[in-house]
XYZ file of C-alpha atoms in Angstrom:
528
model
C -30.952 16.758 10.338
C -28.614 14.954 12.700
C -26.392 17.417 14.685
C -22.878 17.538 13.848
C -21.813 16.524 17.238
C -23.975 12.929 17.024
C -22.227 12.346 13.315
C -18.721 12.319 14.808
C -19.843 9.547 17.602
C -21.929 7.673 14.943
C -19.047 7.517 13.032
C -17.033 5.836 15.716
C -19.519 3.806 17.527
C -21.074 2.197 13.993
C -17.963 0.216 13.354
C -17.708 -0.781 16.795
C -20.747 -1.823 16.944
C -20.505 -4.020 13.243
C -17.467 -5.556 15.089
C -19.837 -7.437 17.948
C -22.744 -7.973 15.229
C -19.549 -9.416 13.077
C -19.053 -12.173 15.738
C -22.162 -13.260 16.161
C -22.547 -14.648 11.955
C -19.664 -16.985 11.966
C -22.099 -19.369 10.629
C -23.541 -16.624 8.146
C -20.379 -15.412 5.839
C -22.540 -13.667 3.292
C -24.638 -11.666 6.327
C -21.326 -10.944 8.054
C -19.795 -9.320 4.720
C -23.059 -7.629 4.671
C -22.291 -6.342 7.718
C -19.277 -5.276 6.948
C -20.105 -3.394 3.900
C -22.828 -1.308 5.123
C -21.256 -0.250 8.156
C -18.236 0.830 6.006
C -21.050 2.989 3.896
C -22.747 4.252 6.697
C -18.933 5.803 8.528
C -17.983 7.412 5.089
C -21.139 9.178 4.875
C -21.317 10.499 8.606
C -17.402 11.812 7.708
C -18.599 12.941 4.753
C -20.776 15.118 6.294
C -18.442 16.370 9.166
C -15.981 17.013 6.758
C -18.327 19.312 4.447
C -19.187 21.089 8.383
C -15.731 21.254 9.091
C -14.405 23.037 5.448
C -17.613 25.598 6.329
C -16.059 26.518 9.700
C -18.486 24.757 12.033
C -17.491 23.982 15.276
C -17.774 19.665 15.046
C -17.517 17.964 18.664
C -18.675 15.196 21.006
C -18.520 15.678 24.568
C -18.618 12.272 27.270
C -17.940 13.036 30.214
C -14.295 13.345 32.153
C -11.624 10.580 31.943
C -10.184 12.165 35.091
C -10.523 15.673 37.239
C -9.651 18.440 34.631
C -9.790 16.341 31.760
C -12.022 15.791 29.279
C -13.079 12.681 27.220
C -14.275 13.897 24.011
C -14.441 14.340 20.245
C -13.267 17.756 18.287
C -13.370 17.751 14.278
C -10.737 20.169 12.865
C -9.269 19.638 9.557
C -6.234 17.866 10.834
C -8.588 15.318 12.755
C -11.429 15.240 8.950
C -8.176 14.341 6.895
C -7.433 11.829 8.459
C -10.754 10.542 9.319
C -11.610 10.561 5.447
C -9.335 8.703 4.494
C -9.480 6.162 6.566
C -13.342 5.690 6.395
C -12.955 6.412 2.320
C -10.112 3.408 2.348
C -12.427 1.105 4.487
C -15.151 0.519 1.856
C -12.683 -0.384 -0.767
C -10.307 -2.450 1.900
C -13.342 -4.139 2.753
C -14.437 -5.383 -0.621
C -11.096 -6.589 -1.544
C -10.928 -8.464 2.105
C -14.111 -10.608 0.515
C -11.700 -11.308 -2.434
C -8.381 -12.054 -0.738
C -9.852 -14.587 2.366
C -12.300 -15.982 0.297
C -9.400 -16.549 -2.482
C -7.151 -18.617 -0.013
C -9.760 -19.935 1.818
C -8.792 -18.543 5.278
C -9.139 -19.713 8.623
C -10.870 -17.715 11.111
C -12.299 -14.840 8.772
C -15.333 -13.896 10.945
C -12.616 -12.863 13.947
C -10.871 -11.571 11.084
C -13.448 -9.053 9.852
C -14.656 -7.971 13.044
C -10.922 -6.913 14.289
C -10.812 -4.617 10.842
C -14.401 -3.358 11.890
C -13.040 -2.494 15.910
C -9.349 -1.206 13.541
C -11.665 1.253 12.158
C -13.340 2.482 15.210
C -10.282 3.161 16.750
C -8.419 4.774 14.136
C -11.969 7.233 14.055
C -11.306 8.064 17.700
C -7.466 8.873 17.261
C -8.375 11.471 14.553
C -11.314 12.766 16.094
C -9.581 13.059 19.834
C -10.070 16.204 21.517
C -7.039 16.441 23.500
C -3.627 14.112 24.420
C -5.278 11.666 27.155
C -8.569 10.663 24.954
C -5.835 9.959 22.027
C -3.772 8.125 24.035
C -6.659 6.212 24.830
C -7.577 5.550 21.226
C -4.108 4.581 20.462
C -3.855 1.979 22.743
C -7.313 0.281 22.256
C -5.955 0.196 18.724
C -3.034 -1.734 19.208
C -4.765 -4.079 21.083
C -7.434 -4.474 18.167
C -4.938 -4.891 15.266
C -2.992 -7.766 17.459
C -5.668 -10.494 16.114
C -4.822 -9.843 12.746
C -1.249 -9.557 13.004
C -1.016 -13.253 14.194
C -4.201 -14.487 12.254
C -1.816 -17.171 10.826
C -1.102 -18.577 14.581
C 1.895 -19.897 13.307
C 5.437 -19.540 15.439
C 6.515 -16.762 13.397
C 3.101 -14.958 13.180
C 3.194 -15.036 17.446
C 6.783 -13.619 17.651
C 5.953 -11.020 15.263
C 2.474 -10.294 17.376
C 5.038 -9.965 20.413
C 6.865 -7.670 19.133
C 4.719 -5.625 18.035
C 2.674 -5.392 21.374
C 6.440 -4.719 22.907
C 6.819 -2.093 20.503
C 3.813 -0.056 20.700
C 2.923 -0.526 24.082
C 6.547 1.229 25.068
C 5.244 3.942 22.397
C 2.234 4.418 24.644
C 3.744 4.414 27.793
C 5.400 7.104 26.663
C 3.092 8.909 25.480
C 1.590 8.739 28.463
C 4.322 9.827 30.673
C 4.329 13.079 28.007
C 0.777 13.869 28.389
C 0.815 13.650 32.120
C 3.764 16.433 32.361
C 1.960 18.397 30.090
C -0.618 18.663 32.160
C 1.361 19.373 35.133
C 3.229 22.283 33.167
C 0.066 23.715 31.314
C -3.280 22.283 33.239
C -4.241 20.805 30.134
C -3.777 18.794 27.021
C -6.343 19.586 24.871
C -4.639 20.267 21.112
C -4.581 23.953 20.333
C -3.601 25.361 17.286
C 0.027 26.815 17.578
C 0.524 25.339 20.675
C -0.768 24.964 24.166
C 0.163 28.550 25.569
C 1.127 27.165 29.502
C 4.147 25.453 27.845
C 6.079 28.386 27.098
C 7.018 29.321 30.504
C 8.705 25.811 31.663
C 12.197 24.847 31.473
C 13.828 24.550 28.092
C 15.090 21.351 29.101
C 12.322 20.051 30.786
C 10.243 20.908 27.233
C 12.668 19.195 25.311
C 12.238 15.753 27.796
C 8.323 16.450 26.963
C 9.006 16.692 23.672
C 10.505 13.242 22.846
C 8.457 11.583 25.192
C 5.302 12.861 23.247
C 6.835 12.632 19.634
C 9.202 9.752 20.167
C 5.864 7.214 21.349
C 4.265 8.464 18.494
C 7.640 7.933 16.445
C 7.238 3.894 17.210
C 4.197 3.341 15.418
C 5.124 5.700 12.954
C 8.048 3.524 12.171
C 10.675 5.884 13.051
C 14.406 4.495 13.126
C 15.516 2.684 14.777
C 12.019 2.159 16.945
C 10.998 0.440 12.898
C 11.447 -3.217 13.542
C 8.071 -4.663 14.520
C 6.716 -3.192 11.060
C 8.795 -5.657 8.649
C 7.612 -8.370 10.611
C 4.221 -7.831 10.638
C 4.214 -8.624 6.889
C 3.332 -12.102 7.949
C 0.220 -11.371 8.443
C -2.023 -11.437 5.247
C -1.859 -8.874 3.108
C -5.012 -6.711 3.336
C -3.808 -6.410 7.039
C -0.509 -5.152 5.677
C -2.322 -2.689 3.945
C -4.481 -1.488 6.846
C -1.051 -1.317 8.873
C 0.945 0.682 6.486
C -1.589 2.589 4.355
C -4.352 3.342 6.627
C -4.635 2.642 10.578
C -1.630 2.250 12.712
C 1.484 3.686 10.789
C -0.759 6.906 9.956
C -1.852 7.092 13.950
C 1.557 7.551 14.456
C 2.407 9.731 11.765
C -0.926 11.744 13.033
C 0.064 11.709 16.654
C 3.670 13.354 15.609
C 2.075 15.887 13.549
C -0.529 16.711 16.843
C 2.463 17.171 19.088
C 4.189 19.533 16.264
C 1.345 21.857 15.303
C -0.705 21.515 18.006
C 1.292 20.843 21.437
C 4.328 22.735 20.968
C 3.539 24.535 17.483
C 5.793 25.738 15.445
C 7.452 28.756 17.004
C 8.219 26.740 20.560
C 9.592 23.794 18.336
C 12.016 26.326 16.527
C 13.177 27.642 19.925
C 13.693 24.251 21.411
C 15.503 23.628 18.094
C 13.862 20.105 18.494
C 12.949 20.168 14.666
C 16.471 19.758 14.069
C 17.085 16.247 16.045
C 13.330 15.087 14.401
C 14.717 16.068 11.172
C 17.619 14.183 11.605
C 16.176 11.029 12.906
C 13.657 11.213 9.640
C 15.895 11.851 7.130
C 17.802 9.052 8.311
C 15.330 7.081 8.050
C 14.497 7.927 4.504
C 17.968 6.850 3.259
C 18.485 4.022 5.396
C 15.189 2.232 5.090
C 15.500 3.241 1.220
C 18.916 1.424 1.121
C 17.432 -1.468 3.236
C 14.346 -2.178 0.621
C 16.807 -2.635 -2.209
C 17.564 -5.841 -0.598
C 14.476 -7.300 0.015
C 13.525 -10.254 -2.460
C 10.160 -10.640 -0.529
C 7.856 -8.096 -2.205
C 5.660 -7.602 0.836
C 8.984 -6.629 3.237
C 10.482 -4.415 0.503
C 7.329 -2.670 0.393
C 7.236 -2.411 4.363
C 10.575 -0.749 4.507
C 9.596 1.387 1.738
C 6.538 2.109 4.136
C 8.995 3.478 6.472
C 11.146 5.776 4.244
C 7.676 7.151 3.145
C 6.269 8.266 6.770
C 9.732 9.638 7.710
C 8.490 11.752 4.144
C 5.612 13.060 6.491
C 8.035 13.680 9.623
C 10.674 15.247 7.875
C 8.324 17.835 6.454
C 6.656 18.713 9.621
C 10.317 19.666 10.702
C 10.759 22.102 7.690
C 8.087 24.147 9.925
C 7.454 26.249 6.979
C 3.860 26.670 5.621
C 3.684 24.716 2.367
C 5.775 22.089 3.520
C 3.764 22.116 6.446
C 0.395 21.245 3.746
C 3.179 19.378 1.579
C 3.463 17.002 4.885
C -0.173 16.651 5.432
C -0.992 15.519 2.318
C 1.256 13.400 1.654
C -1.152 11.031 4.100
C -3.614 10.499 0.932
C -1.079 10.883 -1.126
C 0.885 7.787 0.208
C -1.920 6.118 1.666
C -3.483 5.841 -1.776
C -0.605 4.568 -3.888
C 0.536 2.243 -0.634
C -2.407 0.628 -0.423
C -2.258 -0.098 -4.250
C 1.147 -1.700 -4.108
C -0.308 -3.956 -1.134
C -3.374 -5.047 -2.875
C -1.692 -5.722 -6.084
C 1.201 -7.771 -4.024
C -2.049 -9.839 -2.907
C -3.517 -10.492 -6.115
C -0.097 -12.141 -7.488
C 0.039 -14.029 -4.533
C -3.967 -15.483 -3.951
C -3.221 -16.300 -8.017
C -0.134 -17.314 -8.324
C 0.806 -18.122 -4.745
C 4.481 -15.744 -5.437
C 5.414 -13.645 -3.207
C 9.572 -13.217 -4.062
C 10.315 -10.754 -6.940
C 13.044 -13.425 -8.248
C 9.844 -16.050 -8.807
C 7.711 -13.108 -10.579
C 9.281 -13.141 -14.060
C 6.157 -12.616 -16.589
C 3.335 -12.392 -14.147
C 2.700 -8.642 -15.215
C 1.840 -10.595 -18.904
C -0.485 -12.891 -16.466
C -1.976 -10.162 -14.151
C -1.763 -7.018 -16.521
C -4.068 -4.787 -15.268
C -3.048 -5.467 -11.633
C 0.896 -5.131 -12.465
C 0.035 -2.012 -14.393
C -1.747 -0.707 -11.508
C 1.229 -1.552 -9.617
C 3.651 0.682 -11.681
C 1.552 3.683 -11.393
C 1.502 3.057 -7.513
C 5.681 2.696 -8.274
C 5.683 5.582 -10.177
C 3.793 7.578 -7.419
C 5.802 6.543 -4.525
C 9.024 7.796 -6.553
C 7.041 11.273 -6.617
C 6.829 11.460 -10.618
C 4.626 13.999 -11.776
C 1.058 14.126 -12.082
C 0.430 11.614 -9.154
C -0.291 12.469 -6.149
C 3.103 11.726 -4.298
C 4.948 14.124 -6.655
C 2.574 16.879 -5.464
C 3.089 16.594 -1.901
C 6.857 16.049 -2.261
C 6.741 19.257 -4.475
C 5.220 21.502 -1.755
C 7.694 19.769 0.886
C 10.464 20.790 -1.789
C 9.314 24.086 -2.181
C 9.006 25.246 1.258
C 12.691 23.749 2.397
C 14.269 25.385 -0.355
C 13.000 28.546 0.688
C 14.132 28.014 4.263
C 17.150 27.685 2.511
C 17.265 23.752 3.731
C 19.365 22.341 0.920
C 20.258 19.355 2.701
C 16.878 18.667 3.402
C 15.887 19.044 -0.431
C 18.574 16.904 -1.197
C 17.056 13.665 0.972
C 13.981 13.944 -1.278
C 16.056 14.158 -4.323
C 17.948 11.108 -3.753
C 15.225 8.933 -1.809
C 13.171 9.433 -5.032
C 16.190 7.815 -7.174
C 16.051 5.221 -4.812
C 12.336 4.426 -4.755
C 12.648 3.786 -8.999
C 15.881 1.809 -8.215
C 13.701 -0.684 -5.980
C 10.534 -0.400 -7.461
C 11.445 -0.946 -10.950
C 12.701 -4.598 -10.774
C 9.783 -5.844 -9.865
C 8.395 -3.915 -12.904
C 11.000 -5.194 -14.890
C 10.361 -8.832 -13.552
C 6.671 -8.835 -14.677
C 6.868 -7.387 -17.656
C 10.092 -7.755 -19.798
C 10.950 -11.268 -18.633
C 10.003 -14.698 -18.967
C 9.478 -17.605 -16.541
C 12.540 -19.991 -16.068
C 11.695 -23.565 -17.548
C 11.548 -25.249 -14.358
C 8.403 -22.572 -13.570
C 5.590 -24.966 -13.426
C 3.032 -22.167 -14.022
C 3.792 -21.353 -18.203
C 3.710 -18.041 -19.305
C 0.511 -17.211 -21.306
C 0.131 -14.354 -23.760
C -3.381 -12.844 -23.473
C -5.528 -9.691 -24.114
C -5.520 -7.221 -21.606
C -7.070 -8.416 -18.054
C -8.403 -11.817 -20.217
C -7.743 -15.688 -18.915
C -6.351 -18.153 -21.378
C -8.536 -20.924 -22.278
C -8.554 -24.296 -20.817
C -7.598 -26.194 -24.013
C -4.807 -23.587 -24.401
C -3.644 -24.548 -21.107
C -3.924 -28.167 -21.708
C -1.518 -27.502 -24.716
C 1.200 -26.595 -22.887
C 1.123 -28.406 -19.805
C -1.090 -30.538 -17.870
C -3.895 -28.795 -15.842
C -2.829 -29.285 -12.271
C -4.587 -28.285 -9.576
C -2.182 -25.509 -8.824
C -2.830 -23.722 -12.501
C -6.487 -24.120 -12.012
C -6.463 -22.286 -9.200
C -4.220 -19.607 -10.876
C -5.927 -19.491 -14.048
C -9.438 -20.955 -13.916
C -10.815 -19.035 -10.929
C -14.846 -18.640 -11.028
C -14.836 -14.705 -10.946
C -15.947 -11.872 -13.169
C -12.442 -10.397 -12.687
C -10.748 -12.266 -15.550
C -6.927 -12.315 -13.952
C -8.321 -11.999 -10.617
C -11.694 -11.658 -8.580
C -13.481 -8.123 -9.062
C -13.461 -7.759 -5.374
C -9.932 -7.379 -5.553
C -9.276 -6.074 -8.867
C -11.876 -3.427 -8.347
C -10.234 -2.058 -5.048
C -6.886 -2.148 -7.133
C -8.373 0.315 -9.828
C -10.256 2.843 -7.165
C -6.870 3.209 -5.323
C -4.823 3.578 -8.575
C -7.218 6.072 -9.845
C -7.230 7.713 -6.389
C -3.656 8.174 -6.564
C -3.398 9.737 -9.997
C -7.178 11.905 -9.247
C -5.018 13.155 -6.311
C -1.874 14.617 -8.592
C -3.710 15.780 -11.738
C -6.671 17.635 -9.246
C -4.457 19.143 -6.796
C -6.368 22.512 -6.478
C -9.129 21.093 -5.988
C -9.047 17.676 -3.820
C -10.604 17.968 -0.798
C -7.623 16.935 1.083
C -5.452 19.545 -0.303
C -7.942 22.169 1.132
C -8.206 20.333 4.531
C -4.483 20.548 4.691
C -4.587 24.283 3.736
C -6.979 24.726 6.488
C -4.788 22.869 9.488
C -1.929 24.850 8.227
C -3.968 28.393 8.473
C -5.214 27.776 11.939
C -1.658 26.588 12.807
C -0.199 29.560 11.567
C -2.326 32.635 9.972
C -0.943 34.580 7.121
């Protein structure tokens, strides 16, 4: 049997390591998928395994030597670290299928650079959760910034470089914060590795001096997290395509943040120096601000992909705010709501990409009938909707209901109240596009007809022929060579594993794993 400690740096270094094989088959697409694929496999299972270690109480770790005098650079599995490490491996396999789907679809440029910047993505995103202390995550968190760049400007167009620009600017301020906060935590304490509770050496420094600490640490983190108003390189990285948007906002970089916020919360300050510092209070108020505001913002948006990025943002300011409840079960509410919404996002972003390789629309005002077109996809994307909104029995309601639960009995009304009106607002923005694709019809002037047809079926070409000529365009749309009938299977089946995810997630609460790893970060953080 391979020993825990040689999982965890498997798990890292295979991706990696796919990433330089990846480069080396531009001329061999099907080998390079290949590629792909199995390394995807190979990751889950090594997490798989750690994870099962982890949930026994086994001590999981990687030493590798020192990064500099007194600090370690190394690997340490707790459940905080195996959350988040299973679901991004577990959202790699099915990201990576649909990837074949999507570039293949629009016949992309530069898709073996492509594929091996998700593979390196991957890698990084490993090391983040599986960081031992602040300096090897900081570490991780740049390297993966620098490896998501490609695929932000993969379309090399004007716009595609200013948004790449800013979202170096962005991040890279993040870091060098985070930085500056990890160096004067190390001054004050003489170390940074995570504890649970919080590093003990902090409590005797300056209240003030803490507090600087503080949002150094949590406001770096903050940026990639898409905290307001450090938000604004996110909606403009929805130019890239859209299986990158749903790496950036369901999987990899928003959740590094979200996970770096949570590590300096639980496991820098902890809970009981954060309520002294009364530091939960300014977080809470940046976050909840950020719920209503980017809520109000995404009504706005015609462009599905940027109203679904500022709903992104509302939705990890869900995860911030809860951390600040610093209450226990809003404490696991908050953890899991990093399935729970990574899940359901990354349904609404492949289902956006499926109406767009098909029918090349991406504004809600063109989308009139496509859910009649694309009806297992637009029904996927309703119960995506419906789980961002936090309705029962998906897996957003149940982390929202623990978040709920625990405020209310802090006696945090206003709090309660954010989640209670942010919820009205995600059905008041989700449900036109609902309403676009499935209660009305194209304009005349649409040159794609509407077409009644069975459930996930493709209207004929004769039928087709009836109603309009077959252009080029609406053989594209309707004729593609697939065994998906509205769309390839290597997208459509992605779509249905997330969407069943999300609603596995709410009906099996008790007993997903994720709900128990979030128990367990929350009982080391602070024991009954």
């Amino acid at each position: 049997m391979i020993a825990s400690s040689w999982l965890v740096g498997l798990a890292v270094f295979v991706p990696a390591v796919a990433a330089v094989l990846i480069l080396g088959l531009r001329e061999h697409p099907d080998v390079r998928e290949g590629v792909t694929l199995v390394a995807s496999g190979v990751v889950f299972v090594c997490v798989v395994v750690v994870v099962q270690r982890v949930l026994a109480g086994e001590a999981v770790g990687l030493g590798m030597g020192t990064l500099v005098p007194g600090v370690a650079f190394a690997f340490e599995v707790d459940a905080l670290g195996a959350l988040f490490a299973l679901l991004a491996s577990g959202l790699w396999i099915v990201t990576s299928l649909y990837n074949i789907g999507y570039m293949r679809g629009l016949n992309e440029h530069k898709q073996t650079r492509y594929f091996a910047s998700f593979a390196a993505s991957i890698a990084t995103t490993l090391g983040v959760a599986f960081a031992e202390n602040l300096v090897t995550l900081f570490v991780f968190y740049e390297l993966l910034t620098v490896v998501t760049y490609p695929l932000v400007v993969h379309d090399e167009t004007e716009e595609a470089r200013v948004a790449g620009r800013k979202y170096l600017a962005y991040t890279f301020c993040g870091g060098i914060a985070v930085l500056a906060g990890a160096v004067l935590v190390y001054w004050l304490s003489g170390t940074t590795a995570f504890v649970n509770g919080g590093i003990a050496g902090l409590e005797g420094a300056g209240v003030g001096l803490l507090r600087v600490v503080f949002v150094l640490l949590a406001g770096g983190f903050a940026v990639k997290a898409a905290v307001m108003p450090m938000h604004a390189w996110l909606p403009d990285a929805m130019v890239a395509p859209t299986p990158v948007s749903g790496l950036l906002h369901a999987v990899a970089v928003v959740k590094s943040g979200v996970f770096g916020v949570a590590r300096t919360i639980l496991d820098v300050f902890g809970p009981e120096l954060m309520h002294a510092l009364s530091m939960h209070v300014l977080t809470a108020v940046a976050a909840g601000g950020t719920i209503l505001v980017a809520s109000y913002i995404a009504l706005h948006k015609d462009n599905l992909k940027r109203r679904l990025a500022y709903s992104t943002v509302s939705q990890l300011a869900y995860i911030v705010l809860g951390l600040t409840v610093l209450h226990s079960t809003a404490l696991v509410g908050a953890l899991y709501h990093i399935p729970a919404h990574g899940f359901a996002k990354l349904t609404l972003f492949f289902c956006a990409g499926a109406v767009y390789v098909e029918t090349k629309k991406k504004y809600i005002s063109d989308m009139a009938g496509v859910g009649r077109r694309m009806p297992f996809v637009m029904i996927a994307f309703g119960v995506g909707a419906l789980g961002m909104a936090g309705i029962p029995l998906l897996a957003g309601f149940a982390s929202k209901f623990y978040i709920l639960t625990g405020a209310i009995a802090m006696d945090q009304w206003l709090i309660a109240s954010v989640y209670v009106v942010s919820g009205v607002l995600n059905i008041a923005y989700f449900w036109p596009v609902v309403s676009q694709a499935f209660f009305e019809t194209s304009n005349e002037h649409d040159p794609k007809p509407l077409i009644e047809n069975p459930l996930g079926g493709q209207a004929p070409r004769d039928a087709l022929r009836s109603i309009t000529p077959l252009t080029d365009e609406a053989n594209v749309a309707f004729q593609r060579p697939a065994l998906g009938r509205e769309t390839t299977w290597f997208m459509l089946g992605p779509i249905m594993v997330t969407m069943i995810g999300s609603i596995v997630l709410g009906v099996a609460t008790d007993t997903a794993v994720f709900m128990r790893l979030a128990e367990l970060a929350i009982e080391a953080v602070m024991p009954a």
